[in-house]
mmCIF file of N, CA and C in Angstrom:
data_model
loop_
_atom_site.group_PDB
_atom_site.id
_atom_site.type_symbol
_atom_site.label_atom_id
_atom_site.label_comp_id
_atom_site.label_asym_id
_atom_site.label_seq_id
_atom_site.Cartn_x
_atom_site.Cartn_y
_atom_site.Cartn_z
ATOM 1 N N MET A 92 0.853 -1.181 0.000
ATOM 2 C CA MET A 92 0.000 0.000 0.000
ATOM 3 C C MET A 92 0.896 1.240 0.000
ATOM 4 N N LYS A 93 0.554 2.213 -0.824
ATOM 5 C CA LYS A 93 1.313 3.460 -0.879
ATOM 6 C C LYS A 93 0.718 4.462 0.099
ATOM 7 N N VAL A 94 1.630 5.146 0.811
ATOM 8 C CA VAL A 94 1.229 6.108 1.836
ATOM 9 C C VAL A 94 2.038 7.385 1.643
ATOM 10 N N ILE A 95 1.380 8.537 1.819
ATOM 11 C CA ILE A 95 2.062 9.833 1.807
ATOM 12 C C ILE A 95 2.301 10.224 3.257
ATOM 13 N N LEU A 96 3.562 10.441 3.618
ATOM 14 C CA LEU A 96 3.900 10.790 4.999
ATOM 15 C C LEU A 96 3.574 12.258 5.288
ATOM 16 N N LEU A 97 2.933 12.477 6.421
ATOM 17 C CA LEU A 97 2.613 13.839 6.865
ATOM 18 C C LEU A 97 3.667 14.368 7.831
ATOM 19 N N LYS A 98 4.355 13.456 8.503
ATOM 20 C CA LYS A 98 5.406 13.815 9.455
ATOM 21 C C LYS A 98 6.653 13.008 9.125
ATOM 22 N N ASP A 99 7.795 13.477 9.612
ATOM 23 C CA ASP A 99 9.023 12.707 9.458
ATOM 24 C C ASP A 99 8.932 11.452 10.320
ATOM 25 N N GLU A 100 9.259 10.328 9.751
ATOM 26 C CA GLU A 100 9.275 9.053 10.476
ATOM 27 C C GLU A 100 10.644 8.435 10.258
ATOM 28 N N LYS A 101 11.317 8.083 11.352
ATOM 29 C CA LYS A 101 12.697 7.623 11.301
ATOM 30 C C LYS A 101 12.938 6.523 10.273
ATOM 31 N N LYS A 102 12.148 5.471 10.319
ATOM 32 C CA LYS A 102 12.413 4.304 9.490
ATOM 33 C C LYS A 102 11.816 4.414 8.085
ATOM 34 N N LEU A 103 10.917 5.354 7.874
ATOM 35 C CA LEU A 103 10.225 5.435 6.585
ATOM 36 C C LEU A 103 10.724 6.558 5.683
ATOM 37 N N GLY A 104 10.773 7.766 6.192
ATOM 38 C CA GLY A 104 11.206 8.890 5.375
ATOM 39 C C GLY A 104 10.749 10.215 5.946
ATOM 40 N N LYS A 105 10.851 11.233 5.123
ATOM 41 C CA LYS A 105 10.507 12.593 5.552
ATOM 42 C C LYS A 105 9.079 12.930 5.129
ATOM 43 N N ALA A 106 8.546 13.993 5.701
ATOM 44 C CA ALA A 106 7.200 14.452 5.371
ATOM 45 C C ALA A 106 7.119 14.763 3.877
ATOM 46 N N GLY A 107 6.039 14.308 3.241
ATOM 47 C CA GLY A 107 5.848 14.550 1.815
ATOM 48 C C GLY A 107 6.309 13.402 0.938
ATOM 49 N N ASP A 108 7.047 12.454 1.495
ATOM 50 C CA ASP A 108 7.500 11.299 0.718
ATOM 51 C C ASP A 108 6.345 10.316 0.508
ATOM 52 N N VAL A 109 6.348 9.651 -0.634
ATOM 53 C CA VAL A 109 5.397 8.581 -0.914
ATOM 54 C C VAL A 109 6.161 7.278 -0.729
ATOM 55 N N VAL A 110 5.715 6.465 0.242
ATOM 56 C CA VAL A 110 6.411 5.219 0.554
ATOM 57 C C VAL A 110 5.472 4.029 0.429
ATOM 58 N N GLU A 111 6.056 2.872 0.194
ATOM 59 C CA GLU A 111 5.314 1.618 0.097
ATOM 60 C C GLU A 111 5.463 0.888 1.426
ATOM 61 N N VAL A 112 4.330 0.592 2.087
ATOM 62 C CA VAL A 112 4.332 -0.150 3.345
ATOM 63 C C VAL A 112 3.261 -1.237 3.277
ATOM 64 N N SER A 113 3.329 -2.160 4.229
ATOM 65 C CA SER A 113 2.305 -3.204 4.252
ATOM 66 C C SER A 113 0.967 -2.593 4.663
ATOM 67 N N GLU A 114 -0.104 -3.257 4.221
ATOM 68 C CA GLU A 114 -1.437 -2.722 4.488
ATOM 69 C C GLU A 114 -1.743 -2.661 5.984
ATOM 70 N N GLY A 115 -1.340 -3.678 6.728
ATOM 71 C CA GLY A 115 -1.594 -3.711 8.171
ATOM 72 C C GLY A 115 -0.868 -2.596 8.901
ATOM 73 N N TYR A 116 0.388 -2.344 8.515
ATOM 74 C CA TYR A 116 1.178 -1.285 9.133
ATOM 75 C C TYR A 116 0.528 0.073 8.877
ATOM 76 N N ALA A 117 0.038 0.254 7.649
ATOM 77 C CA ALA A 117 -0.607 1.519 7.303
ATOM 78 C C ALA A 117 -1.904 1.707 8.076
ATOM 79 N N ARG A 118 -2.758 0.690 8.073
ATOM 80 C CA ARG A 118 -4.087 0.808 8.702
ATOM 81 C C ARG A 118 -4.030 0.850 10.232
ATOM 82 N N ASN A 119 -3.058 0.157 10.824
ATOM 83 C CA ASN A 119 -3.008 0.050 12.285
ATOM 84 C C ASN A 119 -2.072 1.048 12.957
ATOM 85 N N TYR A 120 -1.117 1.594 12.219
ATOM 86 C CA TYR A 120 -0.150 2.487 12.854
ATOM 87 C C TYR A 120 -0.077 3.852 12.179
ATOM 88 N N ILE A 121 0.217 3.890 10.889
ATOM 89 C CA ILE A 121 0.485 5.161 10.210
ATOM 90 C C ILE A 121 -0.746 6.051 10.133
ATOM 91 N N ILE A 122 -1.856 5.517 9.661
ATOM 92 C CA ILE A 122 -3.065 6.345 9.480
ATOM 93 C C ILE A 122 -3.692 6.743 10.816
ATOM 94 N N PRO A 123 -3.867 5.832 11.801
ATOM 95 C CA PRO A 123 -4.457 6.253 13.086
ATOM 96 C C PRO A 123 -3.627 7.290 13.847
ATOM 97 N N LYS A 124 -2.295 7.209 13.738
ATOM 98 C CA LYS A 124 -1.437 8.166 14.447
ATOM 99 C C LYS A 124 -1.205 9.434 13.640
ATOM 100 N N LYS A 125 -1.861 9.534 12.498
ATOM 101 C CA LYS A 125 -1.778 10.707 11.615
ATOM 102 C C LYS A 125 -0.337 10.994 11.173
ATOM 103 N N ILE A 126 0.420 9.927 10.964
ATOM 104 C CA ILE A 126 1.777 10.045 10.434
ATOM 105 C C ILE A 126 1.725 10.142 8.922
ATOM 106 N N GLY A 127 0.665 9.549 8.344
ATOM 107 C CA GLY A 127 0.516 9.573 6.892
ATOM 108 C C GLY A 127 -0.918 9.320 6.475
ATOM 109 N N VAL A 128 -1.170 9.488 5.180
ATOM 110 C CA VAL A 128 -2.479 9.210 4.597
ATOM 111 C C VAL A 128 -2.295 8.297 3.389
ATOM 112 N N GLU A 129 -3.367 7.616 3.031
ATOM 113 C CA GLU A 129 -3.304 6.740 1.871
ATOM 114 C C GLU A 129 -3.059 7.567 0.615
ATOM 115 N N ALA A 130 -2.214 7.053 -0.274
ATOM 116 C CA ALA A 130 -1.830 7.790 -1.485
ATOM 117 C C ALA A 130 -2.865 7.589 -2.576
ATOM 118 N N THR A 131 -3.963 8.332 -2.499
ATOM 119 C CA THR A 131 -4.974 8.307 -3.553
ATOM 120 C C THR A 131 -4.630 9.402 -4.559
ATOM 121 N N ALA A 132 -5.362 9.441 -5.647
ATOM 122 C CA ALA A 132 -5.108 10.462 -6.666
ATOM 123 C C ALA A 132 -5.319 11.864 -6.082
ATOM 124 N N LYS A 133 -6.365 12.022 -5.263
ATOM 125 C CA LYS A 133 -6.656 13.330 -4.662
ATOM 126 C C LYS A 133 -5.540 13.750 -3.707
ATOM 127 N N SER A 134 -5.086 12.833 -2.851
ATOM 128 C CA SER A 134 -4.053 13.195 -1.876
ATOM 129 C C SER A 134 -2.713 13.475 -2.567
ATOM 130 N N GLN A 135 -2.427 12.767 -3.668
ATOM 131 C CA GLN A 135 -1.194 13.046 -4.405
ATOM 132 C C GLN A 135 -1.266 14.406 -5.087
ATOM 133 N N ASN A 136 -2.444 14.758 -5.596
ATOM 134 C CA ASN A 136 -2.617 16.075 -6.210
ATOM 135 C C ASN A 136 -2.488 17.178 -5.158
ATOM 136 N N ASP A 137 -3.061 16.947 -3.972
ATOM 137 C CA ASP A 137 -2.937 17.909 -2.870
ATOM 138 C C ASP A 137 -1.472 18.102 -2.481
ATOM 139 N N LEU A 138 -0.723 16.993 -2.478
ATOM 140 C CA LEU A 138 0.704 17.052 -2.150
ATOM 141 C C LEU A 138 1.463 17.890 -3.168
ATOM 142 N N LYS A 139 1.157 17.714 -4.458
ATOM 143 C CA LYS A 139 1.811 18.504 -5.507
ATOM 144 C C LYS A 139 1.502 19.983 -5.342
ATOM 145 N N LEU A 140 0.235 20.301 -5.068
ATOM 146 C CA LEU A 140 -0.163 21.697 -4.883
ATOM 147 C C LEU A 140 0.529 22.305 -3.655
ATOM 148 N N LYS A 141 0.634 21.526 -2.583
ATOM 149 C CA LYS A 141 1.277 22.006 -1.361
ATOM 150 C C LYS A 141 2.763 22.278 -1.603
ATOM 151 N N LYS A 142 3.424 21.369 -2.317
ATOM 152 C CA LYS A 142 4.850 21.565 -2.615
ATOM 153 C C LYS A 142 5.065 22.788 -3.503
ATOM 154 N N ALA A 143 4.169 22.974 -4.500
ATOM 155 C CA ALA A 143 4.282 24.142 -5.375
ATOM 156 C C ALA A 143 4.105 25.425 -4.577
ATOM 157 N N HIS A 144 3.160 25.429 -3.641
ATOM 158 C CA HIS A 144 2.931 26.609 -2.807
ATOM 159 C C HIS A 144 4.143 26.895 -1.917
ATOM 160 N N GLU A 145 4.725 25.839 -1.324
ATOM 161 C CA GLU A 145 5.899 26.017 -0.469
ATOM 162 C C GLU A 145 7.080 26.563 -1.262
ATOM 163 N N GLU A 146 7.260 26.086 -2.492
ATOM 164 C CA GLU A 146 8.340 26.591 -3.338
ATOM 165 C C GLU A 146 8.127 28.060 -3.676
ATOM 166 N N LYS A 147 6.879 28.424 -3.942
ATOM 167 C CA LYS A 147 6.559 29.819 -4.264
ATOM 168 C C LYS A 147 6.841 30.729 -3.068
ATOM 169 N N VAL A 148 6.434 30.299 -1.885
ATOM 170 C CA VAL A 148 6.668 31.083 -0.668
ATOM 171 C C VAL A 148 8.167 31.210 -0.394
ATOM 172 N N ALA A 149 8.913 30.109 -0.575
ATOM 173 C CA ALA A 149 10.358 30.141 -0.352
ATOM 174 C C ALA A 149 11.038 31.103 -1.324
ATOM 175 N N LYS A 150 10.596 31.121 -2.570
ATOM 176 C CA LYS A 150 11.163 32.032 -3.573
ATOM 177 C C LYS A 150 10.856 33.484 -3.213
ATOM 178 N N GLU A 151 9.631 33.749 -2.757
ATOM 179 C CA GLU A 151 9.265 35.107 -2.346
ATOM 180 C C GLU A 151 10.115 35.573 -1.164
ATOM 181 N N GLN A 152 10.357 34.677 -0.209
ATOM 182 C CA GLN A 152 11.178 35.039 0.953
ATOM 183 C C GLN A 152 12.614 35.313 0.531
ATOM 184 N N LEU A 153 13.128 34.518 -0.404
ATOM 185 C CA LEU A 153 14.487 34.722 -0.909
ATOM 186 C C LEU A 153 14.596 36.065 -1.631
ATOM 187 N N ASP A 154 13.610 36.378 -2.466
ATOM 188 C CA ASP A 154 13.611 37.653 -3.184
ATOM 189 C C ASP A 154 13.519 38.836 -2.220
ATOM 190 N N ALA A 155 12.684 38.706 -1.184
ATOM 191 C CA ALA A 155 12.557 39.775 -0.188
ATOM 192 C C ALA A 155 13.866 39.968 0.569
ATOM 193 N N ALA A 156 14.541 38.873 0.892
ATOM 194 C CA ALA A 156 15.822 38.959 1.601
ATOM 195 C C ALA A 156 16.881 39.627 0.723
ATOM 196 N N LYS A 157 16.887 39.301 -0.578
ATOM 197 C CA LYS A 157 17.845 39.931 -1.497
ATOM 198 C C LYS A 157 17.586 41.430 -1.615
ATOM 199 N N ALA A 158 16.305 41.806 -1.675
ATOM 200 C CA ALA A 158 15.961 43.224 -1.766
ATOM 201 C C ALA A 158 16.379 43.969 -0.495
ATOM 202 N N LEU A 159 16.159 43.349 0.658
ATOM 203 C CA LEU A 159 16.546 43.975 1.924
ATOM 204 C C LEU A 159 18.070 44.092 2.032
ATOM 205 N N ALA A 160 18.786 43.081 1.544
ATOM 206 C CA ALA A 160 20.256 43.134 1.559
ATOM 207 C C ALA A 160 20.764 44.280 0.697
ATOM 208 N N ALA A 161 20.153 44.471 -0.480
ATOM 209 C CA ALA A 161 20.550 45.578 -1.355
ATOM 210 C C ALA A 161 20.244 46.920 -0.696
ATOM 211 N N GLN A 162 19.133 46.986 0.016
ATOM 212 C CA GLN A 162 18.743 48.216 0.705
ATOM 213 C C GLN A 162 19.713 48.514 1.855
ATOM 214 N N LEU A 163 20.136 47.479 2.581
ATOM 215 C CA LEU A 163 21.056 47.671 3.711
ATOM 216 C C LEU A 163 22.424 48.159 3.254
ATOM 217 N N GLU A 164 22.869 47.713 2.085
ATOM 218 C CA GLU A 164 24.205 48.083 1.615
ATOM 219 C C GLU A 164 24.325 49.576 1.327
ATOM 220 N N THR A 165 23.192 50.229 1.056
ATOM 221 C CA THR A 165 23.224 51.660 0.760
ATOM 222 C C THR A 165 23.033 52.501 2.022
ATOM 223 N N ARG A 166 22.741 51.851 3.140
ATOM 224 C CA ARG A 166 22.448 52.572 4.383
ATOM 225 C C ARG A 166 23.613 52.516 5.354
ATOM 226 N N GLN A 167 23.504 53.372 6.363
ATOM 227 C CA GLN A 167 24.521 53.450 7.404
ATOM 228 C C GLN A 167 23.804 53.704 8.723
ATOM 229 N N VAL A 168 24.299 53.115 9.794
ATOM 230 C CA VAL A 168 23.703 53.287 11.110
ATOM 231 C C VAL A 168 24.733 53.935 12.022
ATOM 232 N N VAL A 169 24.311 54.956 12.759
ATOM 233 C CA VAL A 169 25.195 55.651 13.692
ATOM 234 C C VAL A 169 24.779 55.288 15.114
ATOM 235 N N VAL A 170 25.744 54.757 15.883
ATOM 236 C CA VAL A 170 25.497 54.394 17.275
ATOM 237 C C VAL A 170 26.374 55.292 18.137
ATOM 238 N N ARG A 171 25.763 55.942 19.131
ATOM 239 C CA ARG A 171 26.505 56.852 20.006
ATOM 240 C C ARG A 171 26.860 56.147 21.312
ATOM 241 N N MET A 172 28.106 56.364 21.745
ATOM 242 C CA MET A 172 28.602 55.781 22.997
ATOM 243 C C MET A 172 29.268 56.861 23.834
ATOM 244 N N LYS A 173 29.217 56.685 25.127
ATOM 245 C CA LYS A 173 29.924 57.609 26.016
ATOM 246 C C LYS A 173 31.417 57.299 25.977
ATOM 247 N N ALA A 174 32.190 58.353 26.165
ATOM 248 C CA ALA A 174 33.649 58.185 26.149
ATOM 249 C C ALA A 174 34.234 58.631 27.484
ATOM 250 N N GLY A 175 35.307 57.977 27.862
ATOM 251 C CA GLY A 175 35.990 58.327 29.101
ATOM 252 C C GLY A 175 37.226 59.152 28.803
ATOM 253 N N GLU A 176 38.192 59.076 29.708
ATOM 254 C CA GLU A 176 39.430 59.833 29.536
ATOM 255 C C GLU A 176 40.214 59.302 28.344
ATOM 256 N N GLY A 177 40.813 60.206 27.609
ATOM 257 C CA GLY A 177 41.625 59.813 26.458
ATOM 258 C C GLY A 177 40.803 59.374 25.261
ATOM 259 N N GLY A 178 39.521 59.631 25.251
ATOM 260 C CA GLY A 178 38.679 59.275 24.110
ATOM 261 C C GLY A 178 38.382 57.794 23.991
ATOM 262 N N LYS A 179 38.523 57.058 25.093
ATOM 263 C CA LYS A 179 38.263 55.620 25.058
ATOM 264 C C LYS A 179 36.783 55.363 25.374
ATOM 265 N N ALA A 180 36.183 54.426 24.663
ATOM 266 C CA ALA A 180 34.759 54.149 24.828
ATOM 267 C C ALA A 180 34.489 53.314 26.071
ATOM 268 N N PHE A 181 33.318 53.557 26.676
ATOM 269 C CA PHE A 181 32.868 52.731 27.797
ATOM 270 C C PHE A 181 32.080 51.561 27.224
ATOM 271 N N GLY A 182 32.457 50.349 27.563
ATOM 272 C CA GLY A 182 31.714 49.167 27.122
ATOM 273 C C GLY A 182 31.872 48.895 25.639
ATOM 274 N N SER A 183 30.883 48.187 25.083
ATOM 275 C CA SER A 183 30.913 47.877 23.658
ATOM 276 C C SER A 183 29.498 47.969 23.094
ATOM 277 N N VAL A 184 29.408 48.005 21.787
ATOM 278 C CA VAL A 184 28.111 48.099 21.110
ATOM 279 C C VAL A 184 27.562 46.686 20.946
ATOM 280 N N SER A 185 26.300 46.480 21.330
ATOM 281 C CA SER A 185 25.676 45.173 21.214
ATOM 282 C C SER A 185 24.802 45.103 19.957
ATOM 283 N N THR A 186 24.421 43.894 19.597
ATOM 284 C CA THR A 186 23.547 43.712 18.435
ATOM 285 C C THR A 186 22.171 44.332 18.690
ATOM 286 N N LYS A 187 21.747 44.354 19.946
ATOM 287 C CA LYS A 187 20.464 44.957 20.305
ATOM 288 C C LYS A 187 20.480 46.458 20.011
ATOM 289 N N GLU A 188 21.584 47.127 20.347
ATOM 290 C CA GLU A 188 21.706 48.560 20.080
ATOM 291 C C GLU A 188 21.741 48.842 18.577
ATOM 292 N N ILE A 189 22.417 47.982 17.822
ATOM 293 C CA ILE A 189 22.494 48.161 16.368
ATOM 294 C C ILE A 189 21.114 47.995 15.745
ATOM 295 N N ALA A 190 20.365 46.960 16.186
ATOM 296 C CA ALA A 190 19.020 46.717 15.650
ATOM 297 C C ALA A 190 18.085 47.881 15.973
ATOM 298 N N ALA A 191 18.175 48.409 17.193
ATOM 299 C CA ALA A 191 17.324 49.540 17.592
ATOM 300 C C ALA A 191 17.678 50.790 16.789
ATOM 301 N N ALA A 192 18.973 51.044 16.593
ATOM 302 C CA ALA A 192 19.404 52.222 15.834
ATOM 303 C C ALA A 192 18.992 52.091 14.365
ATOM 304 N N CYS A 193 19.056 50.908 13.817
ATOM 305 C CA CYS A 193 18.668 50.687 12.424
ATOM 306 C C CYS A 193 17.172 50.952 12.236
ATOM 307 N N LYS A 194 16.366 50.503 13.194
ATOM 308 C CA LYS A 194 14.920 50.732 13.110
ATOM 309 C C LYS A 194 14.605 52.215 13.247
ATOM 310 N N GLU A 195 15.287 52.874 14.178
ATOM 311 C CA GLU A 195 15.042 54.291 14.440
ATOM 312 C C GLU A 195 15.502 55.178 13.282
ATOM 313 N N GLN A 196 16.689 54.920 12.739
ATOM 314 C CA GLN A 196 17.268 55.798 11.728
ATOM 315 C C GLN A 196 16.820 55.484 10.309
ATOM 316 N N ASN A 197 16.650 54.201 9.989
ATOM 317 C CA ASN A 197 16.329 53.820 8.614
ATOM 318 C C ASN A 197 14.936 53.236 8.444
ATOM 319 N N GLY A 198 14.267 52.921 9.543
ATOM 320 C CA GLY A 198 12.940 52.330 9.452
ATOM 321 C C GLY A 198 12.975 50.866 9.019
ATOM 322 N N ILE A 199 14.119 50.238 9.118
ATOM 323 C CA ILE A 199 14.270 48.830 8.738
ATOM 324 C C ILE A 199 14.395 48.013 10.012
ATOM 325 N N GLU A 200 13.493 47.052 10.176
ATOM 326 C CA GLU A 200 13.514 46.229 11.377
ATOM 327 C C GLU A 200 14.327 44.962 11.113
ATOM 328 N N ILE A 201 15.365 44.770 11.915
ATOM 329 C CA ILE A 201 16.244 43.606 11.790
ATOM 330 C C ILE A 201 16.263 42.898 13.139
ATOM 331 N N ASP A 202 16.165 41.583 13.111
ATOM 332 C CA ASP A 202 16.254 40.789 14.337
ATOM 333 C C ASP A 202 17.698 40.829 14.847
ATOM 334 N N LYS A 203 17.870 41.103 16.137
ATOM 335 C CA LYS A 203 19.224 41.229 16.697
ATOM 336 C C LYS A 203 20.009 39.921 16.587
ATOM 337 N N LYS A 204 19.322 38.782 16.511
ATOM 338 C CA LYS A 204 20.003 37.491 16.405
ATOM 339 C C LYS A 204 20.621 37.276 15.025
ATOM 340 N N LYS A 205 20.163 38.046 14.047
ATOM 341 C CA LYS A 205 20.672 37.889 12.688
ATOM 342 C C LYS A 205 21.915 38.731 12.425
ATOM 343 N N ILE A 206 22.223 39.647 13.338
ATOM 344 C CA ILE A 206 23.396 40.497 13.180
ATOM 345 C C ILE A 206 24.615 39.743 13.702
ATOM 346 N N GLN A 207 25.651 39.650 12.854
ATOM 347 C CA GLN A 207 26.861 38.921 13.214
ATOM 348 C C GLN A 207 28.028 39.901 13.307
ATOM 349 N N LEU A 208 28.458 40.165 14.527
ATOM 350 C CA LEU A 208 29.559 41.098 14.744
ATOM 351 C C LEU A 208 30.894 40.397 14.501
ATOM 352 N N PRO A 209 31.812 41.048 13.765
ATOM 353 C CA PRO A 209 33.126 40.433 13.526
ATOM 354 C C PRO A 209 33.950 40.343 14.816
ATOM 355 N N GLU A 210 33.846 41.369 15.648
ATOM 356 C CA GLU A 210 34.488 41.383 16.963
ATOM 357 C C GLU A 210 33.693 42.378 17.802
ATOM 358 N N ASN A 211 34.002 42.478 19.076
ATOM 359 C CA ASN A 211 33.308 43.452 19.920
ATOM 360 C C ASN A 211 33.645 44.855 19.437
ATOM 361 N N LEU A 212 32.635 45.676 19.276
ATOM 362 C CA LEU A 212 32.844 47.046 18.806
ATOM 363 C C LEU A 212 33.092 47.933 20.027
ATOM 364 N N LYS A 213 34.349 48.008 20.435
ATOM 365 C CA LYS A 213 34.718 48.754 21.638
ATOM 366 C C LYS A 213 35.349 50.097 21.332
ATOM 367 N N ASN A 214 35.671 50.355 20.075
ATOM 368 C CA ASN A 214 36.341 51.604 19.715
ATOM 369 C C ASN A 214 35.456 52.413 18.775
ATOM 370 N N PHE A 215 35.769 53.696 18.677
ATOM 371 C CA PHE A 215 35.035 54.554 17.762
ATOM 372 C C PHE A 215 35.515 54.304 16.338
ATOM 373 N N GLY A 216 34.627 54.494 15.373
ATOM 374 C CA GLY A 216 34.989 54.295 13.974
ATOM 375 C C GLY A 216 33.863 53.611 13.215
ATOM 376 N N ALA A 217 34.154 53.261 11.968
ATOM 377 C CA ALA A 217 33.164 52.609 11.110
ATOM 378 C C ALA A 217 33.491 51.125 10.991
ATOM 379 N N TYR A 218 32.464 50.306 11.076
ATOM 380 C CA TYR A 218 32.615 48.853 10.982
ATOM 381 C C TYR A 218 31.619 48.306 9.967
ATOM 382 N N GLU A 219 32.034 47.281 9.246
ATOM 383 C CA GLU A 219 31.118 46.585 8.339
ATOM 384 C C GLU A 219 30.629 45.339 9.065
ATOM 385 N N VAL A 220 29.301 45.245 9.233
ATOM 386 C CA VAL A 220 28.700 44.165 10.001
ATOM 387 C C VAL A 220 27.861 43.297 9.068
ATOM 388 N N ALA A 221 27.988 41.983 9.197
ATOM 389 C CA ALA A 221 27.198 41.047 8.384
ATOM 390 C C ALA A 221 25.834 40.832 9.032
ATOM 391 N N VAL A 222 24.794 40.784 8.192
ATOM 392 C CA VAL A 222 23.436 40.528 8.653
ATOM 393 C C VAL A 222 22.912 39.316 7.878
ATOM 394 N N LYS A 223 22.671 38.219 8.574
ATOM 395 C CA LYS A 223 22.207 36.970 7.953
ATOM 396 C C LYS A 223 20.690 37.051 7.802
ATOM 397 N N LEU A 224 20.226 37.442 6.611
ATOM 398 C CA LEU A 224 18.806 37.654 6.357
ATOM 399 C C LEU A 224 18.075 36.380 5.945
ATOM 400 N N HIS A 225 18.803 35.443 5.354
ATOM 401 C CA HIS A 225 18.229 34.207 4.816
ATOM 402 C C HIS A 225 19.382 33.209 4.765
ATOM 403 N N PRO A 226 19.116 31.907 4.790
ATOM 404 C CA PRO A 226 20.240 30.962 4.716
ATOM 405 C C PRO A 226 21.150 31.171 3.505
ATOM 406 N N GLN A 227 20.615 31.756 2.428
ATOM 407 C CA GLN A 227 21.411 31.979 1.226
ATOM 408 C C GLN A 227 21.818 33.439 1.021
ATOM 409 N N VAL A 228 21.322 34.338 1.871
ATOM 410 C CA VAL A 228 21.571 35.770 1.676
ATOM 411 C C VAL A 228 22.150 36.390 2.949
ATOM 412 N N THR A 229 23.310 37.040 2.786
ATOM 413 C CA THR A 229 23.915 37.788 3.877
ATOM 414 C C THR A 229 24.158 39.215 3.397
ATOM 415 N N GLY A 230 23.590 40.168 4.125
ATOM 416 C CA GLY A 230 23.759 41.563 3.762
ATOM 417 C C GLY A 230 24.857 42.213 4.591
ATOM 418 N N LYS A 231 25.333 43.353 4.111
ATOM 419 C CA LYS A 231 26.363 44.117 4.830
ATOM 420 C C LYS A 231 25.757 45.449 5.274
ATOM 421 N N LEU A 232 26.059 45.818 6.507
ATOM 422 C CA LEU A 232 25.563 47.076 7.073
ATOM 423 C C LEU A 232 26.745 47.813 7.671
ATOM 424 N N VAL A 233 26.863 49.101 7.351
ATOM 425 C CA VAL A 233 27.947 49.910 7.910
ATOM 426 C C VAL A 233 27.446 50.537 9.210
ATOM 427 N N VAL A 234 28.191 50.261 10.290
ATOM 428 C CA VAL A 234 27.855 50.791 11.609
ATOM 429 C C VAL A 234 28.950 51.758 12.011
ATOM 430 N N LYS A 235 28.558 53.009 12.272
ATOM 431 C CA LYS A 235 29.509 54.025 12.717
ATOM 432 C C LYS A 235 29.329 54.217 14.219
ATOM 433 N N VAL A 236 30.393 54.030 14.963
ATOM 434 C CA VAL A 236 30.353 54.241 16.407
ATOM 435 C C VAL A 236 30.999 55.599 16.656
ATOM 436 N N VAL A 237 30.198 56.523 17.228
ATOM 437 C CA VAL A 237 30.682 57.879 17.477
ATOM 438 C C VAL A 237 30.513 58.228 18.954
ATOM 439 N N GLU A 238 31.229 59.272 19.355
ATOM 440 C CA GLU A 238 31.188 59.714 20.745
ATOM 441 C C GLU A 238 29.916 60.500 20.994
ATOM 442 N N ALA A 239 29.270 60.218 22.146
ATOM 443 C CA ALA A 239 28.016 60.903 22.481
ATOM 444 C C ALA A 239 28.303 62.256 23.100
#
């Protein structure tokens, strides 16, 4: 009996796979536990439509990430820090501060977890910071640390 898996199953395969199993295994385990459904013409067509929709959504997300990366490359974020004696900065700039400054100055909302700092930004100056927008897209953002 052919079954379309709805969830990942260790011994059978991943969600969306069409696998051949014995009829008893399908009727007594897979279908009652909602791990899979019988592979009828309707369910196979539904699977094709679902995969096409997922591919379309993934492509839209990739395109949006590329557009945001291009937008970030033209922008710059200024972060102000207090300075002590000799012009040395107190503390360092965090990803949370960079994300807040980017939203405030450019109107672009970036998750602080996606910002990847090359090293701790403890000195004044300009830094190029990587922003992981998508598994395939990494944007660059220029962060200027200036004295408050």
